[in-house]
Amino acid sequence: MRNVRLSVSPRTTWHYFPSLFFILISPSLWIIAVVQVLALAERHWWGKWPFLPIPPGYYWRFRMLCMYNDPQRHLSASEVAGYLAWCKVMQNYLKPT
């Protein structure tokens, strides 16, 4: 399987703005958002164009195919917020007591 990066172009990046805006106005999601971005980022992302911490293209297509049966689907802001809230709950749940 080839390691294909997500295409980041002006045509596709506008899909991310509602999610970014929602995260910016939700300080309770800031830390978990950073944690998830870094956890999902491709290894050595800082040395590869477009120099953004994005997941590998094959991983993203696989996740969208499994969740929505559409590898080209874009997530809505509410789906991203729900995912981050779930990650936060799971992070707190999995902490050793």
Coordinates of N, CA and C in Angstrom, one line a residue:
M1 N 0.8 -1.2 0.0 CA 0.0 0.0 0.0 C 0.9 1.2 0.0
R2 N 0.6 2.2 -0.9 CA 1.4 3.4 -1.0 C 1.0 4.3 0.1
N3 N 2.0 5.1 0.6 CA 1.7 6.1 1.6 C 1.4 7.4 0.8
V4 N 0.2 7.7 0.6 CA -0.3 8.9 -0.1 C -0.8 9.9 0.9
R5 N -0.2 11.1 0.8 CA -0.6 12.2 1.7 C -2.0 12.8 1.3
L6 N -2.7 13.3 2.3 CA -3.9 14.0 2.0 C -3.6 15.2 1.1
S7 N -4.5 15.5 0.2 CA -4.2 16.7 -0.6 C -4.8 17.9 0.1
V8 N -4.0 18.9 0.3 CA -4.4 20.1 0.9 C -4.3 21.2 -0.1
S9 N -5.5 21.6 -0.5 CA -5.6 22.6 -1.5 C -6.7 23.6 -1.1
P10 N -6.7 24.8 -1.7 CA -7.7 25.8 -1.3 C -9.1 25.2 -1.5
R11 N -9.3 24.3 -2.4 CA -10.6 23.7 -2.6 C -11.1 22.8 -1.5
T12 N -10.2 22.2 -0.8 CA -10.5 21.2 0.2 C -10.3 21.8 1.6
T13 N -9.5 22.8 1.8 CA -9.2 23.3 3.1 C -10.3 24.0 3.8
W14 N -11.2 24.6 3.0 CA -12.3 25.3 3.6 C -13.2 24.4 4.4
H15 N -13.2 23.1 4.2 CA -14.0 22.2 5.0 C -13.5 22.1 6.4
Y16 N -12.3 22.5 6.7 CA -11.8 22.4 8.0 C -12.1 23.7 8.9
F17 N -12.4 24.8 8.3 CA -12.6 26.0 9.0 C -13.8 26.0 10.1
P18 N -14.9 25.4 9.8 CA -15.9 25.3 10.8 C -15.5 24.5 12.0
S19 N -14.7 23.4 11.8 CA -14.2 22.6 12.9 C -13.2 23.4 13.7
L20 N -12.3 24.1 13.0 CA -11.3 24.9 13.7 C -11.9 26.0 14.5
F21 N -12.9 26.7 13.9 CA -13.6 27.7 14.6 C -14.3 27.2 15.9
F22 N -14.9 26.1 15.8 CA -15.6 25.5 16.9 C -14.6 25.2 18.0
I23 N -13.5 24.6 17.7 CA -12.5 24.3 18.7 C -11.9 25.6 19.3
L24 N -11.7 26.6 18.5 CA -11.2 27.8 19.0 C -12.1 28.5 20.1
I25 N -13.4 28.3 19.9 CA -14.3 28.9 20.8 C -14.7 28.0 21.9
S26 N -14.1 26.8 22.0 CA -14.3 25.8 23.0 C -13.0 25.5 23.7
P27 N -12.6 26.3 24.7 CA -11.3 26.1 25.4 C -11.2 24.8 26.0
S28 N -12.3 24.2 26.4 CA -12.2 22.8 27.1 C -11.7 21.8 26.1
L29 N -11.7 22.0 24.8 CA -11.3 21.0 23.8 C -9.9 21.3 23.3
W30 N -9.2 22.4 23.7 CA -7.9 22.8 23.2 C -6.9 21.7 23.4
I31 N -6.7 21.3 24.6 CA -5.7 20.3 25.0 C -5.9 19.0 24.3
I32 N -7.1 18.5 24.3 CA -7.3 17.2 23.7 C -7.2 17.3 22.1
A33 N -7.5 18.5 21.6 CA -7.4 18.7 20.1 C -5.9 18.6 19.8
V34 N -5.0 19.2 20.5 CA -3.6 19.2 20.2 C -3.1 17.8 20.4
V35 N -3.5 17.1 21.4 CA -3.1 15.7 21.7 C -3.5 14.8 20.5
Q36 N -4.7 15.0 20.0 CA -5.2 14.1 18.9 C -4.5 14.5 17.6
V37 N -4.3 15.8 17.4 CA -3.6 16.2 16.1 C -2.2 15.5 16.1
L38 N -1.5 15.6 17.2 CA -0.1 15.0 17.3 C -0.1 13.5 17.2
A39 N -1.2 12.9 17.8 CA -1.2 11.4 17.8 C -1.6 10.9 16.4
L40 N -2.4 11.6 15.7 CA -2.8 11.2 14.3 C -1.8 11.6 13.2
A41 N -0.9 12.5 13.5 CA 0.0 13.1 12.5 C 0.9 12.0 12.0
E42 N 1.2 12.2 10.7 CA 2.2 11.3 10.1 C 3.6 11.5 10.7
R43 N 4.4 10.5 10.9 CA 5.7 10.6 11.4 C 6.5 11.6 10.6
H44 N 7.3 12.4 11.3 CA 8.2 13.4 10.6 C 7.4 14.3 9.7
W45 N 6.3 14.7 10.1 CA 5.4 15.6 9.3 C 6.1 16.9 9.0
W46 N 7.0 17.4 9.9 CA 7.6 18.7 9.7 C 8.6 18.7 8.6
G47 N 9.0 17.6 8.1 CA 9.9 17.5 7.0 C 9.3 17.2 5.6
K48 N 8.0 17.1 5.6 CA 7.3 16.8 4.3 C 6.2 17.9 4.0
W49 N 6.2 18.2 2.7 CA 5.2 19.2 2.3 C 3.8 18.6 2.5
P50 N 2.8 19.3 3.0 CA 2.7 20.7 3.2 C 3.0 21.2 4.6
F51 N 3.9 20.4 5.4 CA 4.4 20.8 6.7 C 3.3 21.0 7.7
L52 N 2.3 20.2 7.6 CA 1.1 20.2 8.5 C 1.0 18.9 9.2
P53 N 0.6 18.8 10.5 CA 0.5 17.6 11.2 C -0.9 16.9 10.8
I54 N -0.9 16.3 9.6 CA -2.1 15.6 9.2 C -1.9 14.1 9.1
P55 N -2.9 13.3 9.3 CA -2.7 11.9 9.2 C -2.4 11.5 7.7
P56 N -1.8 10.3 7.6 CA -1.5 9.8 6.2 C -2.8 9.7 5.4
G57 N -2.7 9.9 4.1 CA -3.9 9.8 3.3 C -4.6 8.4 3.4
Y58 N -3.8 7.3 3.4 CA -4.4 6.0 3.4 C -5.2 5.8 4.7
Y59 N -4.7 6.3 5.8 CA -5.3 6.2 7.1 C -6.7 6.9 7.1
W60 N -6.6 8.2 6.6 CA -7.8 9.0 6.6 C -8.9 8.3 5.7
R61 N -8.5 7.9 4.5 CA -9.5 7.2 3.6 C -10.1 6.0 4.3
F62 N -9.2 5.2 4.9 CA -9.7 4.0 5.6 C -10.7 4.3 6.7
R63 N -10.4 5.4 7.5 CA -11.4 5.7 8.6 C -12.7 6.2 8.0
M64 N -12.7 7.0 7.0 CA -13.9 7.5 6.4 C -14.7 6.4 5.7
L65 N -14.0 5.5 5.1 CA -14.6 4.3 4.5 C -15.3 3.4 5.5
C66 N -14.6 3.2 6.6 CA -15.2 2.4 7.7 C -16.4 3.1 8.4
M67 N -16.3 4.4 8.6 CA -17.3 5.1 9.4 C -18.5 5.4 8.5
Y68 N -18.3 5.8 7.2 CA -19.3 6.4 6.4 C -19.5 5.7 5.1
N69 N -18.7 4.7 4.8 CA -18.7 4.1 3.5 C -18.4 5.1 2.3
D70 N -17.6 6.1 2.6 CA -17.3 7.1 1.6 C -15.9 7.6 1.9
P71 N -14.9 7.2 1.2 CA -13.5 7.6 1.6 C -13.2 9.1 1.3
Q72 N -14.1 9.8 0.6 CA -13.9 11.2 0.3 C -14.7 12.1 1.2
R73 N -15.4 11.6 2.2 CA -16.2 12.4 3.0 C -15.4 13.3 3.9
H74 N -16.0 14.5 4.2 CA -15.4 15.5 5.1 C -16.3 15.5 6.4
L75 N -15.6 15.6 7.5 CA -16.3 15.6 8.8 C -16.9 17.0 9.0
S76 N -18.0 17.0 9.7 CA -18.6 18.3 10.1 C -18.0 18.7 11.4
A77 N -18.2 20.0 11.7 CA -17.7 20.5 13.0 C -18.3 19.8 14.2
S78 N -19.6 19.4 14.1 CA -20.2 18.7 15.2 C -19.6 17.3 15.4
E79 N -19.3 16.7 14.3 CA -18.6 15.3 14.4 C -17.2 15.4 15.0
V80 N -16.5 16.4 14.6 CA -15.1 16.6 15.2 C -15.3 16.9 16.7
A81 N -16.2 17.8 17.0 CA -16.4 18.1 18.5 C -16.8 16.9 19.3
G82 N -17.7 16.1 18.7 CA -18.1 14.9 19.4 C -17.0 13.9 19.5
Y83 N -16.1 13.8 18.5 CA -15.0 12.9 18.6 C -14.0 13.4 19.7
L84 N -13.8 14.7 19.7 CA -12.8 15.2 20.7 C -13.4 15.1 22.1
A85 N -14.7 15.3 22.3 CA -15.4 15.1 23.6 C -15.2 13.7 24.0
W86 N -15.4 12.7 23.1 CA -15.3 11.3 23.4 C -13.8 11.0 23.8
C87 N -12.9 11.6 23.1 CA -11.5 11.3 23.4 C -11.2 11.8 24.8
K88 N -11.7 13.0 25.2 CA -11.5 13.6 26.5 C -12.1 12.7 27.6
V89 N -13.3 12.2 27.4 CA -13.9 11.3 28.3 C -13.1 10.0 28.5
M90 N -12.6 9.4 27.4 CA -11.9 8.2 27.4 C -10.5 8.4 28.0
Q91 N -9.9 9.6 27.8 CA -8.6 9.9 28.4 C -8.8 9.9 29.9
N92 N -9.8 10.6 30.4 CA -10.1 10.6 31.9 C -10.5 9.3 32.4
Y93 N -11.2 8.5 31.7 CA -11.6 7.1 32.1 C -10.4 6.2 32.2
L94 N -9.4 6.3 31.3 CA -8.3 5.4 31.3 C -7.2 5.8 32.2
K95 N -7.3 7.0 32.9 CA -6.2 7.4 33.8 C -6.1 6.4 34.9
P96 N -4.9 6.1 35.3 CA -4.8 5.2 36.5 C -5.2 5.9 37.8
T97 N -5.9 5.2 38.6 CA -6.4 5.8 39.9 C -5.5 5.6 41.0

